[in-house]
mmCIF file of C-alpha atoms in Angstrom:
data_model
loop_
_atom_site.group_PDB
_atom_site.id
_atom_site.type_symbol
_atom_site.label_atom_id
_atom_site.label_comp_id
_atom_site.label_asym_id
_atom_site.label_seq_id
_atom_site.Cartn_x
_atom_site.Cartn_y
_atom_site.Cartn_z
ATOM 1 C CA MET A 1 103.069 148.086 60.847
ATOM 2 C CA THR A 2 103.091 150.206 63.981
ATOM 3 C CA THR A 3 101.348 153.533 64.121
ATOM 4 C CA PRO A 4 103.630 156.511 64.587
ATOM 5 C CA SER A 5 103.743 157.856 68.112
ATOM 6 C CA ILE A 6 104.279 161.409 66.803
ATOM 7 C CA THR A 7 101.741 163.070 64.545
ATOM 8 C CA VAL A 8 102.342 165.675 61.884
ATOM 9 C CA ASP A 9 100.205 168.109 63.874
ATOM 10 C CA GLU A 10 102.456 167.696 66.925
ATOM 11 C CA LEU A 11 105.518 168.398 64.797
ATOM 12 C CA ARG A 12 103.804 171.441 63.256
ATOM 13 C CA ALA A 13 102.983 172.760 66.715
ATOM 14 C CA ALA A 14 106.650 172.452 67.731
ATOM 15 C CA LEU A 15 107.929 174.516 64.767
ATOM 16 C CA PRO A 16 107.855 177.999 66.397
ATOM 17 C CA SER A 17 109.854 176.903 69.427
ATOM 18 C CA LEU A 18 112.285 174.923 67.230
ATOM 19 C CA ARG A 19 112.869 177.957 64.980
ATOM 20 C CA ALA A 20 113.429 180.213 67.991
ATOM 21 C CA PHE A 21 115.882 177.738 69.518
ATOM 22 C CA ALA A 22 117.723 177.312 66.216
ATOM 23 C CA MET A 23 118.000 181.116 65.811
ATOM 24 C CA SER A 24 119.406 181.409 69.323
ATOM 25 C CA LEU A 25 122.096 178.853 68.470
ATOM 26 C CA CYS A 26 123.225 180.042 65.051
ATOM 27 C CA GLY A 27 121.893 183.594 64.606
ATOM 28 C CA ASN A 28 121.225 183.080 60.910
ATOM 29 C CA ARG A 29 117.672 182.625 59.612
ATOM 30 C CA ASP A 30 118.615 180.384 56.674
ATOM 31 C CA HIS A 31 120.867 178.218 58.787
ATOM 32 C CA ALA A 32 118.171 178.037 61.475
ATOM 33 C CA ASP A 33 115.597 176.862 58.916
ATOM 34 C CA ASP A 34 118.041 174.205 57.703
ATOM 35 C CA LEU A 35 118.575 173.042 61.288
ATOM 36 C CA VAL A 36 114.826 172.805 61.884
ATOM 37 C CA GLN A 37 114.333 170.860 58.664
ATOM 38 C CA ASP A 38 117.163 168.434 59.522
ATOM 39 C CA THR A 39 115.696 168.032 62.997
ATOM 40 C CA LEU A 40 112.232 167.174 61.658
ATOM 41 C CA VAL A 41 113.651 164.683 59.164
ATOM 42 C CA ARG A 42 115.748 162.996 61.838
ATOM 43 C CA ALA A 43 112.861 162.984 64.343
ATOM 44 C CA TRP A 44 110.502 161.479 61.791
ATOM 45 C CA SER A 45 112.976 158.743 60.874
ATOM 46 C CA LYS A 46 113.704 157.982 64.554
ATOM 47 C CA MET A 47 110.195 158.396 65.935
ATOM 48 C CA ASP A 48 110.306 154.852 67.318
ATOM 49 C CA ARG A 49 112.863 156.149 69.845
ATOM 50 C CA PHE A 50 110.495 158.786 71.205
ATOM 51 C CA GLU A 51 108.875 157.684 74.426
ATOM 52 C CA ALA A 52 105.151 158.467 74.459
ATOM 53 C CA GLY A 53 104.130 160.685 77.311
ATOM 54 C CA THR A 54 107.459 162.541 77.472
ATOM 55 C CA ASN A 55 108.098 166.122 76.360
ATOM 56 C CA LEU A 56 108.189 166.202 72.538
ATOM 57 C CA ASN A 57 109.636 169.734 72.414
ATOM 58 C CA ALA A 58 112.518 168.744 74.691
ATOM 59 C CA TRP A 59 113.252 165.700 72.519
ATOM 60 C CA LEU A 60 113.182 167.789 69.327
ATOM 61 C CA CYS A 61 115.381 170.501 70.877
ATOM 62 C CA THR A 62 117.897 167.848 71.911
ATOM 63 C CA ILE A 63 118.024 166.543 68.337
ATOM 64 C CA LEU A 64 118.418 170.086 66.972
ATOM 65 C CA ARG A 65 121.171 170.886 69.455
ATOM 66 C CA ASN A 66 123.050 167.677 68.597
ATOM 67 C CA ILE A 67 122.821 168.423 64.870
ATOM 68 C CA PHE A 68 124.028 171.993 65.447
ATOM 69 C CA TYR A 69 127.095 170.927 67.449
ATOM 70 C CA SER A 70 127.925 168.068 65.092
ATOM 71 C CA ASP A 71 127.840 170.489 62.163
ATOM 72 C CA TYR A 72 129.922 172.978 64.128
ATOM 73 C CA ARG A 73 132.608 170.390 64.898
ATOM 74 C CA LYS A 74 132.744 169.455 61.214
ATOM 75 C CA SER A 75 132.957 173.089 60.095
ATOM 76 C CA VAL A 76 135.902 173.772 62.412
ATOM 77 C CA ARG A 77 137.906 171.169 60.488
ATOM 78 C CA GLU A 78 136.775 172.389 57.068
ATOM 79 C CA VAL A 79 138.379 175.120 54.998
ATOM 80 C CA GLU A 80 136.121 177.387 52.958
ATOM 81 C CA ASP A 81 137.409 177.276 49.404
ATOM 82 C CA ALA A 82 134.708 178.634 47.092
ATOM 83 C CA ASP A 83 137.014 179.338 44.154
ATOM 84 C CA GLY A 84 139.149 176.211 44.598
ATOM 85 C CA SER A 85 142.400 178.118 45.116
ATOM 86 C CA TYR A 86 143.241 176.275 48.336
ATOM 87 C CA ALA A 87 142.478 172.870 46.837
ATOM 88 C CA GLY A 88 144.574 173.791 43.803
ATOM 89 C CA ARG A 89 147.656 174.162 46.003
ATOM 90 C CA LEU A 90 147.208 170.777 47.663
ATOM 91 C CA PHE A 91 148.906 167.738 46.251
ATOM 92 C CA SER A 92 150.065 164.345 47.330
ATOM 93 C CA ILE A 93 152.907 162.349 45.967
ATOM 94 C CA PRO A 94 151.613 159.178 44.322
ATOM 95 C CA ASP A 95 152.627 156.116 46.288
ATOM 96 C CA GLN A 96 152.827 153.743 43.327
ATOM 97 C CA GLU A 97 156.378 154.791 42.525
ATOM 98 C CA ALA A 98 157.517 154.279 46.103
ATOM 99 C CA ARG A 99 155.891 150.844 46.235
ATOM 100 C CA LEU A 100 157.579 149.822 42.985
ATOM 101 C CA ALA A 101 160.923 151.136 44.218
ATOM 102 C CA LEU A 102 160.521 149.115 47.416
ATOM 103 C CA GLU A 103 159.748 145.969 45.415
ATOM 104 C CA ASP A 104 162.853 146.562 43.250
ATOM 105 C CA PHE A 105 164.898 147.085 46.402
ATOM 106 C CA GLN A 106 163.606 143.869 47.986
ATOM 107 C CA ARG A 107 164.444 141.872 44.854
ATOM 108 C CA ALA A 108 167.944 143.405 44.719
ATOM 109 C CA LEU A 109 168.451 142.759 48.436
ATOM 110 C CA MET A 110 167.679 139.084 47.958
ATOM 111 C CA THR A 111 170.458 138.781 45.324
ATOM 112 C CA LEU A 112 173.111 139.675 47.924
ATOM 113 C CA SER A 113 174.963 136.915 49.684
ATOM 114 C CA ALA A 114 173.495 135.951 53.045
ATOM 115 C CA ASP A 115 176.543 137.379 54.879
ATOM 116 C CA GLN A 116 176.307 140.753 53.117
ATOM 117 C CA ARG A 117 172.530 140.946 53.549
ATOM 118 C CA GLU A 118 172.775 140.092 57.253
ATOM 119 C CA ALA A 119 175.491 142.686 57.917
ATOM 120 C CA LEU A 120 173.665 145.386 55.941
ATOM 121 C CA LEU A 121 170.350 144.771 57.687
ATOM 122 C CA LEU A 122 171.915 144.689 61.143
ATOM 123 C CA VAL A 123 173.631 148.044 60.612
ATOM 124 C CA THR A 124 171.086 149.942 58.494
ATOM 125 C CA VAL A 125 167.713 148.531 59.505
ATOM 126 C CA GLU A 126 168.256 147.276 63.036
ATOM 127 C CA GLY A 127 170.510 150.196 63.917
ATOM 128 C CA PHE A 128 173.326 148.183 65.472
ATOM 129 C CA SER A 129 176.802 149.678 65.498
ATOM 130 C CA TYR A 130 179.469 147.978 63.419
ATOM 131 C CA GLU A 131 180.973 146.588 66.623
ATOM 132 C CA GLU A 132 177.639 145.120 67.744
ATOM 133 C CA ALA A 133 176.999 143.680 64.282
ATOM 134 C CA ALA A 134 180.471 142.075 64.302
ATOM 135 C CA GLU A 135 179.708 140.462 67.651
ATOM 136 C CA ILE A 136 176.326 139.179 66.415
ATOM 137 C CA CYS A 137 177.864 137.812 63.196
ATOM 138 C CA GLY A 138 180.793 136.272 65.069
ATOM 139 C CA CYS A 139 183.461 138.006 62.986
ATOM 140 C CA VAL A 140 185.895 140.888 63.269
ATOM 141 C CA LEU A 141 184.912 144.541 62.873
ATOM 142 C CA GLY A 142 186.679 144.970 59.525
ATOM 143 C CA THR A 143 184.759 142.057 58.023
ATOM 144 C CA VAL A 144 181.387 143.607 58.938
ATOM 145 C CA LYS A 145 182.440 146.982 57.530
ATOM 146 C CA SER A 146 183.585 145.307 54.335
ATOM 147 C CA ARG A 147 180.357 143.293 53.995
ATOM 148 C CA VAL A 148 178.181 146.372 54.539
ATOM 149 C CA ASN A 149 180.217 148.406 52.063
ATOM 150 C CA ARG A 150 180.099 145.662 49.399
ATOM 151 C CA ALA A 151 176.342 145.199 49.991
ATOM 152 C CA ARG A 152 175.660 148.924 49.599
ATOM 153 C CA THR A 153 177.792 149.171 46.482
ATOM 154 C CA ARG A 154 176.145 146.095 44.951
ATOM 155 C CA LEU A 155 172.627 147.409 45.704
ATOM 156 C CA ALA A 156 173.447 150.795 44.220
ATOM 157 C CA ASP A 157 174.718 149.059 41.069
ATOM 158 C CA LEU A 158 171.707 146.742 40.830
ATOM 159 C CA LEU A 159 169.298 149.634 41.276
ATOM 160 C CA SER A 160 171.312 151.995 39.028
ATOM 161 C CA PHE A 161 171.653 154.624 41.743
ATOM 162 C CA GLU A 162 174.414 157.134 41.282
ATOM 163 C CA SER A 163 173.341 159.803 43.758
ATOM 164 C CA GLU A 164 170.819 160.511 46.493
ATOM 165 C CA ASP A 165 168.662 162.347 43.926
ATOM 166 C CA ASP A 166 167.903 159.017 42.232
ATOM 167 C CA LEU A 167 165.893 157.944 45.271
ATOM 168 C CA GLY A 168 162.917 160.204 44.589
ATOM 169 C CA PRO A 169 160.614 161.702 47.200
ATOM 170 C CA GLY A 170 160.271 158.650 49.440
ATOM 171 C CA LYS A 171 163.970 158.011 50.039
ATOM 172 C CA ILE A 172 162.975 154.555 51.271
ATOM 173 C CA ILE A 173 166.353 152.945 50.745
ATOM 174 C CA LEU A 174 168.685 155.780 51.614
ATOM 175 C CA ALA A 175 170.631 153.625 54.054
ATOM 176 C CA ALA A 176 171.570 151.175 51.310
ATOM 177 C CA LEU A 177 173.520 153.685 49.224
ATOM 178 C CA PRO A 178 177.251 154.226 49.575
ATOM 179 C CA ILE A 179 176.508 158.001 49.464
ATOM 180 C CA ALA A 180 174.432 157.744 52.638
ATOM 181 C CA ALA A 181 177.000 155.486 54.253
ATOM 182 C CA GLU A 182 179.906 157.903 53.946
ATOM 183 C CA PRO A 183 178.912 160.173 56.889
ATOM 184 C CA ALA A 184 178.142 157.111 59.001
ATOM 185 C CA LEU A 185 181.485 155.540 58.153
ATOM 186 C CA GLN A 186 183.280 158.762 59.001
ATOM 187 C CA SER A 187 181.626 158.879 62.437
ATOM 188 C CA ALA A 188 182.356 155.196 63.084
ATOM 189 C CA ARG A 189 186.099 155.688 62.511
#
């Protein structure tokens, strides 16, 4: 076991200058005392990093300054909420429902014929126009439109969707519904 290079007496002797420095940074006596205490704890736990023969006060002031600015950066991102009113207004939509809906959608998608699935994915997921999808599939434009329409209708039936409201908050499969397709079909005509 190595002997500590910093003694308790040296730390005690540094207290007045540490308190003065902490007060100059934060302007609050209680906060300054907390900073000094955190500095001493950190210095004691990291005393093996102190180089003997160098300025102990400078090393301690550097630690204190780093703690102060780290705390300040954290406090800028924090919201004071003593009574919990802010936290009470926060909520997040649970993702389990969206994950389950996606799994249902994937299973339903796999029940489509390969031609319908390919046409639907090219138009809705890949973002190809109906003309581009027809060229990729090697068929005429009307065939691609028909396949996409039948795929959307079949998926909506399999998933028991009657309107956009049935999708829930995630709207992960909006492109698969005939309701979502209507504006796109209108613009494609």
